[in-house]
Amino acid sequence: MLRFLTAGESHGPALVTIVEGLPAGLSFSGAGLAAELARRRHGHGRGGRMRLEQDEIEILGGIRFGRTLGSPVAVVIRNTEWPKWDEEMSPEPGPTRRDVTTPRPGHADLAGMLKYDTHDARDILERASARETAARTVAGYLAKCLLSELGVAIVSHVVAIGDVEAPEGSVPTPEDRERIDESPVRVLDEDAGRAMIVAIDAAKADRDTLGGVVEVIAYGLPPGVGSHVHFDRKLDARLAEGLMSIQAIKAVEVGDGLRTARSPGSMAHDEIYHDGEDFTRRTNRSGGTEGGMTSGAPLRVRAAMKPISTVMRPLDTVDVGTKTATKAFRERSDVCAVPAAGVVAEQMVAIVIAQEMQRKFGGDTVGDMQAALEHYRKRLASF
Ligand code: EPS
């Protein structure tokens, strides 16, 4: 089954991704991957580095003549900003130029320093950085390529930045993808988008940062993907794990999860009808999962991102060397990365869904998987 591993530090020479378990015969284009990586770099509120970083890719294995071979796919993303960091991040023995001893509240710094017995937060923060999500995007892109061969399309949008919310109820479809990507905050509603930009600019002027909420929707999934019998194969549980693994994500919601918790049962579920051909629903409060399996309705999940913890108006902390009160370390950073988090959330949703589709329709080639899916759809049609 599809699995992946990433390596590399934020300011190191490169990020590396190995994706293993893809079927053979999957179409792949380097230009397509480069475009997906570019989607993740954009968004109002990103810092100076994102205007400079180019994500130069090199494919080292697993692909021949534009198709996967079934062997592990290995991709290197070079950090084009590396020349500015080669001394600070040198792999050769030697002292650091300057230890970072003032951990940022909210970041991995202090817990990591305690865990790994280091007084230099750079040993920790370099890997904790969300730069790593570029490497995940490689795995997500390949998962999306597989899903598109199986008729599944994924779209994401921003539903809140700080306290500015997009209007409720507008669930985008794959046809909206271009328009969403054209918005600097990846939101469909233009008024809400403008208000979000104003909020980000105000936070920047205030030397502060902003979090927000993104939503990912997957279309085209058949019912029954996931499991009601295994705690570790429940699709919503696996999605929550995937989304919570993204840097700075602090909450996940499936469908109208939080609202239905406050509703009576008569208002919380999606009643079942039949139109003579198919089972139908008039609502999708469940977000497309029931009992840990897809229901056949669009899958809809949200992830909430906390504000970035590198705050230019620094927060209280303690110097780990002297144990005296001081202000947290500051490094060039983003004011708001919520638009990029939506693109990253798409990748994690794609990876989890691709894994569960493989579990159900697995085969050595894309054609084998398509045949198994078609067989299943035929069975459903005669149910
Ligand atoms: C990040 C801080 C910023 C972001 C970076 C993630 O980097 P720097 O400190 O070098 O300016 O630009 O994001 C990326 C490099 C990326 O590719 O997303 C952080 O602290 O997580």
Coordinates of C-alpha atoms and ligand atoms in Angstrom, one line a residue:
M1 CA 0.0 0.0 0.0
L2 CA 1.1 3.6 -0.7
R3 CA 3.5 4.9 1.9
F4 CA 6.0 7.7 2.0
L5 CA 8.9 9.1 3.9
T6 CA 10.3 12.6 3.8
A7 CA 13.8 13.8 4.8
G8 CA 15.4 17.2 4.9
E9 CA 15.7 20.4 7.0
S10 CA 14.0 23.7 6.1
H11 CA 17.3 25.5 5.3
G12 CA 19.3 22.4 4.3
P13 CA 20.3 21.7 0.7
A14 CA 17.2 19.8 -0.3
L15 CA 14.1 17.9 0.7
V16 CA 13.7 14.2 -0.3
T17 CA 10.5 12.2 -0.8
I18 CA 10.3 8.4 -1.3
V19 CA 6.8 7.2 -2.3
E20 CA 6.4 3.4 -2.3
G21 CA 3.5 1.2 -3.2
L22 CA 2.1 3.0 -6.2
P23 CA 0.7 0.8 -9.0
A24 CA 2.5 0.7 -12.3
G25 CA 1.2 2.5 -15.3
L26 CA 0.3 5.8 -13.6
S27 CA 0.8 8.8 -15.8
F28 CA 3.2 11.4 -14.3
S29 CA 4.4 14.7 -15.5
G30 CA 7.2 16.7 -14.0
A31 CA 5.4 19.9 -15.1
G32 CA 2.3 18.8 -13.2
L33 CA 4.3 18.2 -10.0
A34 CA 6.0 21.6 -10.4
A35 CA 2.6 23.3 -10.8
E36 CA 1.3 21.5 -7.6
L37 CA 4.4 22.7 -5.7
A38 CA 3.8 26.2 -6.9
R39 CA 0.2 26.1 -5.6
R40 CA 1.5 25.4 -2.1
R41 CA 4.0 28.4 -2.2
H42 CA 1.3 31.0 -2.9
G43 CA -1.1 32.9 -0.7
H44 CA -1.3 36.4 0.8
G45 CA 0.6 36.5 4.1
R46 CA 3.6 34.4 3.2
G47 CA 7.0 35.8 4.0
G48 CA 9.9 36.9 1.8
R49 CA 11.4 33.4 1.4
M50 CA 8.3 32.2 -0.5
R51 CA 8.9 34.8 -3.2
L52 CA 12.4 33.5 -3.6
E53 CA 12.2 29.7 -3.1
Q54 CA 11.8 27.9 -6.4
D55 CA 11.3 24.2 -5.4
E56 CA 13.7 22.7 -8.1
I57 CA 12.8 19.1 -8.6
E58 CA 14.7 16.1 -9.8
I59 CA 13.2 12.6 -10.3
L60 CA 15.7 9.9 -9.2
G61 CA 13.7 6.8 -9.6
G62 CA 10.4 5.0 -10.1
I63 CA 9.3 6.8 -13.3
R64 CA 10.1 6.0 -16.9
F65 CA 8.7 7.7 -20.0
G66 CA 6.1 9.5 -18.0
R67 CA 4.7 6.4 -16.2
T68 CA 5.3 4.8 -12.8
L69 CA 7.1 1.5 -12.9
G70 CA 5.7 0.1 -9.6
S71 CA 9.1 0.7 -7.9
P72 CA 9.6 3.4 -5.3
V73 CA 9.4 6.9 -6.7
A74 CA 12.2 9.1 -5.4
V75 CA 12.1 12.9 -5.8
V76 CA 14.6 15.6 -4.6
I77 CA 13.4 19.2 -4.1
R78 CA 16.4 21.5 -4.0
N79 CA 16.2 24.5 -1.7
T80 CA 17.3 27.3 -3.9
E81 CA 17.9 29.4 -0.8
W82 CA 20.5 26.9 0.4
P83 CA 23.6 29.0 -0.5
K84 CA 22.6 31.5 2.2
W85 CA 22.6 28.7 4.8
D86 CA 25.5 26.4 3.9
E87 CA 27.6 27.5 6.9
E88 CA 24.8 27.4 9.5
M89 CA 23.5 24.0 8.3
S90 CA 26.8 22.4 7.4
P91 CA 26.9 18.6 7.8
E92 CA 30.6 18.8 8.6
P93 CA 31.8 18.7 12.3
G94 CA 32.2 22.1 13.9
P95 CA 30.6 24.6 16.2
T96 CA 27.4 26.5 15.3
R97 CA 27.8 30.2 14.7
R98 CA 25.1 31.0 17.2
D99 CA 22.9 28.8 19.3
V100 CA 19.2 29.6 19.3
T101 CA 18.5 29.5 23.0
T102 CA 15.1 31.3 23.3
P103 CA 12.3 28.9 22.4
R104 CA 9.1 30.2 20.8
P105 CA 5.9 29.4 22.7
G106 CA 3.7 27.2 20.4
H107 CA 6.6 25.9 18.3
A108 CA 8.4 22.5 18.7
D109 CA 11.5 24.4 20.1
L110 CA 11.3 23.7 23.8
A111 CA 9.8 20.2 23.9
G112 CA 12.3 19.2 21.2
M113 CA 15.3 20.7 23.0
L114 CA 14.3 18.8 26.2
K115 CA 13.7 15.6 24.3
Y116 CA 16.9 15.7 22.2
D117 CA 19.2 17.3 24.9
T118 CA 20.2 20.3 22.9
H119 CA 20.5 24.0 23.8
D120 CA 20.3 25.0 20.1
A121 CA 16.7 25.2 19.0
R122 CA 17.8 25.2 15.4
D123 CA 18.4 21.4 15.8
I124 CA 14.7 21.1 16.3
L125 CA 13.0 24.0 14.4
E126 CA 14.6 23.1 11.1
R127 CA 12.7 19.9 10.8
A128 CA 9.6 21.1 12.6
S129 CA 9.3 23.8 9.9
A130 CA 6.4 23.6 7.5
R131 CA 8.9 23.6 4.7
E132 CA 8.6 19.8 5.0
T133 CA 5.1 20.1 3.5
A134 CA 6.8 20.7 0.1
A135 CA 8.1 17.1 0.3
R136 CA 4.6 15.8 1.3
T137 CA 3.2 17.5 -1.8
V138 CA 5.2 15.1 -3.9
A139 CA 3.4 12.1 -2.3
G140 CA 0.1 14.0 -2.4
Y141 CA 0.5 14.8 -6.1
L142 CA 1.1 11.1 -7.0
A143 CA -1.9 10.1 -4.8
K144 CA -4.0 12.6 -6.7
C145 CA -2.8 11.3 -10.0
L146 CA -4.0 7.8 -8.9
L147 CA -7.3 9.1 -7.6
S148 CA -8.0 10.9 -10.8
E149 CA -7.6 7.6 -12.7
L150 CA -10.2 6.2 -10.3
G151 CA -12.7 9.1 -10.9
V152 CA -12.0 11.0 -7.6
A153 CA -11.4 14.7 -7.6
I154 CA -10.2 16.8 -4.7
V155 CA -10.8 20.5 -4.1
S156 CA -10.0 22.8 -1.1
H157 CA -10.8 26.3 0.0
V158 CA -10.3 28.6 2.9
V159 CA -13.3 29.0 5.2
A160 CA -11.9 31.4 7.8
I161 CA -8.8 33.5 8.5
G162 CA -8.7 34.9 12.0
D163 CA -12.2 35.9 12.8
V164 CA -13.2 36.6 9.1
E165 CA -15.4 33.7 7.9
A166 CA -16.5 32.8 4.3
P167 CA -20.3 32.6 4.0
E168 CA -21.6 29.2 5.2
G169 CA -23.0 26.7 2.8
S170 CA -21.0 27.4 -0.4
V171 CA -19.3 24.0 -1.0
P172 CA -17.0 24.3 -4.0
T173 CA -16.8 21.7 -6.8
P174 CA -13.9 20.7 -9.0
E175 CA -15.0 23.3 -11.6
D176 CA -14.2 26.0 -9.0
R177 CA -10.6 25.0 -8.5
E178 CA -9.1 27.5 -10.9
R179 CA -11.1 30.4 -9.4
I180 CA -10.1 29.4 -5.9
D181 CA -6.4 29.2 -6.8
E182 CA -6.6 32.7 -8.4
S183 CA -7.8 34.2 -5.1
P184 CA -4.8 35.3 -3.0
V185 CA -6.5 33.7 0.0
R186 CA -8.0 30.8 -1.8
V187 CA -11.6 31.7 -1.0
L188 CA -14.5 31.7 -3.5
D189 CA -16.5 34.6 -2.0
E190 CA -14.9 37.9 -3.2
D191 CA -16.1 40.0 -0.3
A192 CA -14.9 37.5 2.3
G193 CA -11.6 37.3 0.4
R194 CA -11.1 41.0 0.5
A195 CA -11.9 41.1 4.3
M196 CA -9.4 38.3 4.9
I197 CA -6.6 40.2 3.0
V198 CA -7.4 43.3 5.2
A199 CA -7.1 41.1 8.3
I200 CA -3.8 39.7 7.2
D201 CA -2.4 43.1 6.4
A202 CA -3.6 44.4 9.8
A203 CA -1.9 41.5 11.6
K204 CA 1.3 42.2 9.7
A205 CA 1.2 45.9 10.6
D206 CA 0.6 44.9 14.2
R207 CA 3.6 42.5 14.0
D208 CA 1.3 39.6 14.7
T209 CA 0.2 36.3 13.0
L210 CA -3.2 34.8 12.0
G211 CA -4.6 31.2 11.8
G212 CA -7.7 30.0 10.2
V213 CA -9.8 27.1 8.9
V214 CA -9.5 25.2 5.6
E215 CA -12.0 22.7 4.0
V216 CA -11.2 19.8 1.7
I217 CA -13.9 18.1 -0.4
A218 CA -13.4 14.8 -2.3
Y219 CA -15.9 14.0 -5.1
G220 CA -16.5 10.6 -6.8
L221 CA -15.8 8.2 -4.0
P222 CA -18.0 5.1 -4.0
P223 CA -19.7 4.1 -0.7
G224 CA -17.9 1.6 1.5
V225 CA -14.3 2.9 1.4
G226 CA -12.8 2.7 4.9
S227 CA -14.0 0.3 7.6
H228 CA -16.5 0.0 10.4
V229 CA -14.9 -3.1 11.8
H230 CA -11.3 -1.9 12.4
F231 CA -10.5 1.0 14.7
D232 CA -7.4 1.8 12.7
R233 CA -9.1 1.7 9.3
K234 CA -12.0 4.0 10.0
L235 CA -11.7 6.6 7.2
D236 CA -12.6 9.6 9.4
A237 CA -10.0 8.5 12.0
R238 CA -7.4 8.1 9.4
L239 CA -8.2 11.5 7.9
A240 CA -8.0 13.1 11.3
E241 CA -4.6 11.6 11.8
G242 CA -3.4 12.7 8.4
L243 CA -4.7 16.3 8.8
M244 CA -3.5 16.6 12.4
S245 CA 0.0 15.6 11.2
I246 CA 0.3 18.9 9.3
Q247 CA 2.3 21.5 11.1
A248 CA 0.2 23.9 13.2
I249 CA -3.1 22.1 12.8
K250 CA -4.9 21.9 16.1
A251 CA -8.4 20.6 15.3
V252 CA -10.2 18.6 12.6
E253 CA -13.9 18.4 11.8
V254 CA -15.7 15.9 9.6
G255 CA -18.8 17.3 7.9
D256 CA -20.9 19.4 10.3
G257 CA -19.3 17.5 13.3
L258 CA -19.3 20.4 15.8
R259 CA -22.7 21.7 14.8
T260 CA -24.4 18.2 14.9
A261 CA -23.0 17.7 18.4
R262 CA -25.3 20.6 19.5
S263 CA -28.3 19.4 17.4
P264 CA -31.0 16.9 18.3
G265 CA -30.8 13.5 16.4
S266 CA -33.7 14.4 14.3
M267 CA -31.7 17.3 12.8
A268 CA -28.2 15.8 12.8
H269 CA -28.4 13.0 10.2
D270 CA -28.9 12.6 6.5
E271 CA -32.2 10.8 5.8
I272 CA -32.2 8.0 3.2
Y273 CA -34.4 7.9 0.1
H274 CA -34.5 6.0 -3.1
D275 CA -35.1 7.5 -6.5
G276 CA -35.9 4.2 -8.3
E277 CA -32.2 3.8 -9.3
D278 CA -30.1 4.9 -6.4
F279 CA -30.1 5.6 -2.7
T280 CA -30.2 9.4 -2.2
R281 CA -29.8 12.0 0.6
R282 CA -31.1 15.5 0.7
T283 CA -28.3 16.7 3.1
N284 CA -24.7 15.9 3.7
R285 CA -24.2 16.7 7.4
S286 CA -22.1 13.7 7.9
G287 CA -19.5 15.0 5.5
G288 CA -19.6 11.8 3.5
T289 CA -18.7 9.2 6.2
E290 CA -20.9 7.0 8.2
G291 CA -19.5 4.3 10.5
G292 CA -15.9 5.0 9.4
M293 CA -16.8 4.4 5.7
T294 CA -17.7 6.6 2.8
S295 CA -21.4 7.0 2.3
G296 CA -21.1 7.9 -1.4
A297 CA -21.8 11.6 -0.8
P298 CA -18.9 14.1 -1.2
L299 CA -16.3 13.7 1.6
R300 CA -15.9 17.0 3.5
V301 CA -13.4 17.7 6.2
R302 CA -12.0 20.8 7.9
A303 CA -8.7 21.5 9.5
A304 CA -8.1 24.5 11.9
M305 CA -4.6 26.0 11.9
K306 CA -3.3 28.0 14.9
P307 CA -1.5 31.3 14.2
I308 CA 2.2 30.9 13.3
S309 CA 4.3 30.9 16.4
T310 CA 7.1 33.1 15.1
V311 CA 5.5 36.3 16.2
M312 CA 7.4 39.5 15.3
R313 CA 6.1 41.0 18.5
P314 CA 7.8 38.3 20.5
L315 CA 6.2 36.3 23.3
D316 CA 7.6 35.7 26.8
T317 CA 10.1 32.8 27.1
V318 CA 13.1 31.7 29.0
D319 CA 16.7 31.5 27.8
V320 CA 17.6 27.8 28.2
G321 CA 21.2 28.6 29.0
T322 CA 20.8 31.3 31.7
K323 CA 17.2 30.4 32.8
T324 CA 16.4 34.1 32.7
A325 CA 13.2 35.6 31.4
T326 CA 13.5 37.0 27.9
K327 CA 11.6 37.3 24.6
A328 CA 11.3 34.5 22.1
F329 CA 13.6 34.1 19.1
R330 CA 12.4 35.7 15.9
E331 CA 13.2 34.6 12.4
R332 CA 11.8 35.8 9.1
S333 CA 8.5 34.0 8.8
D334 CA 5.0 34.1 7.4
V335 CA 2.1 36.3 8.8
C336 CA -0.5 33.7 7.7
A337 CA 0.0 30.4 5.9
V338 CA -3.7 29.3 5.9
P339 CA -4.1 29.4 2.1
A340 CA -1.0 27.1 1.7
A341 CA -2.4 24.9 4.5
G342 CA -5.4 24.2 2.3
V343 CA -3.2 22.9 -0.5
V344 CA -1.3 20.8 2.0
A345 CA -4.5 19.4 3.5
E346 CA -5.5 18.3 0.0
Q347 CA -2.3 16.3 -0.2
M348 CA -2.9 14.5 3.1
V349 CA -6.6 13.8 2.3
A350 CA -5.5 12.4 -1.2
I351 CA -2.8 10.2 0.4
V352 CA -5.3 8.7 3.0
I353 CA -8.1 8.2 0.4
A354 CA -5.6 6.7 -2.1
Q355 CA -4.4 4.2 0.6
E356 CA -8.0 3.1 1.4
M357 CA -8.9 2.9 -2.3
Q358 CA -5.8 0.6 -2.7
R359 CA -6.9 -1.5 0.3
K360 CA -10.3 -2.1 -1.4
F361 CA -9.3 -2.1 -5.1
G362 CA -5.6 -2.9 -4.9
G363 CA -3.6 -4.2 -7.9
D364 CA -0.2 -4.0 -9.4
T365 CA -1.3 -1.8 -12.2
V366 CA -3.7 1.1 -12.6
G367 CA -5.8 -1.0 -15.0
D368 CA -6.2 -3.7 -12.3
M369 CA -7.5 -1.2 -9.8
Q370 CA -9.9 0.3 -12.4
A371 CA -11.2 -3.1 -13.2
A372 CA -11.8 -3.9 -9.5
L373 CA -13.6 -0.6 -9.0
E374 CA -15.8 -1.2 -12.0
H375 CA -16.7 -4.6 -10.8
Y376 CA -17.7 -3.1 -7.4
R377 CA -19.7 -0.4 -9.0
K378 CA -21.6 -3.0 -11.1
R379 CA -22.4 -4.9 -7.9
L380 CA -23.7 -1.7 -6.2
A381 CA -25.9 -1.0 -9.3
S382 CA -27.6 -4.4 -8.9
F383 CA -28.0 -4.1 -5.1
Ligands
EPS1 C1 8.5 28.5 8.0 C2 9.1 29.7 8.0 C3 9.4 30.4 6.7 C4 8.4 29.8 5.6 C5 8.6 28.3 5.6 C6 8.1 27.7 6.8 O1 10.7 30.1 6.2 P1 11.9 31.1 6.6 O2 12.0 31.1 8.0 O3 13.1 30.5 5.8 O4 11.5 32.4 6.0 O5 8.7 30.5 4.4 O6 7.9 27.8 4.6 C7 8.6 27.2 3.5 C8 9.9 27.4 3.3 C9 7.8 26.5 2.6 O7 8.3 26.0 1.6 O8 6.6 26.3 2.9 C10 8.3 27.8 9.3 O9 8.8 28.3 10.3 O10 7.6 26.8 9.4

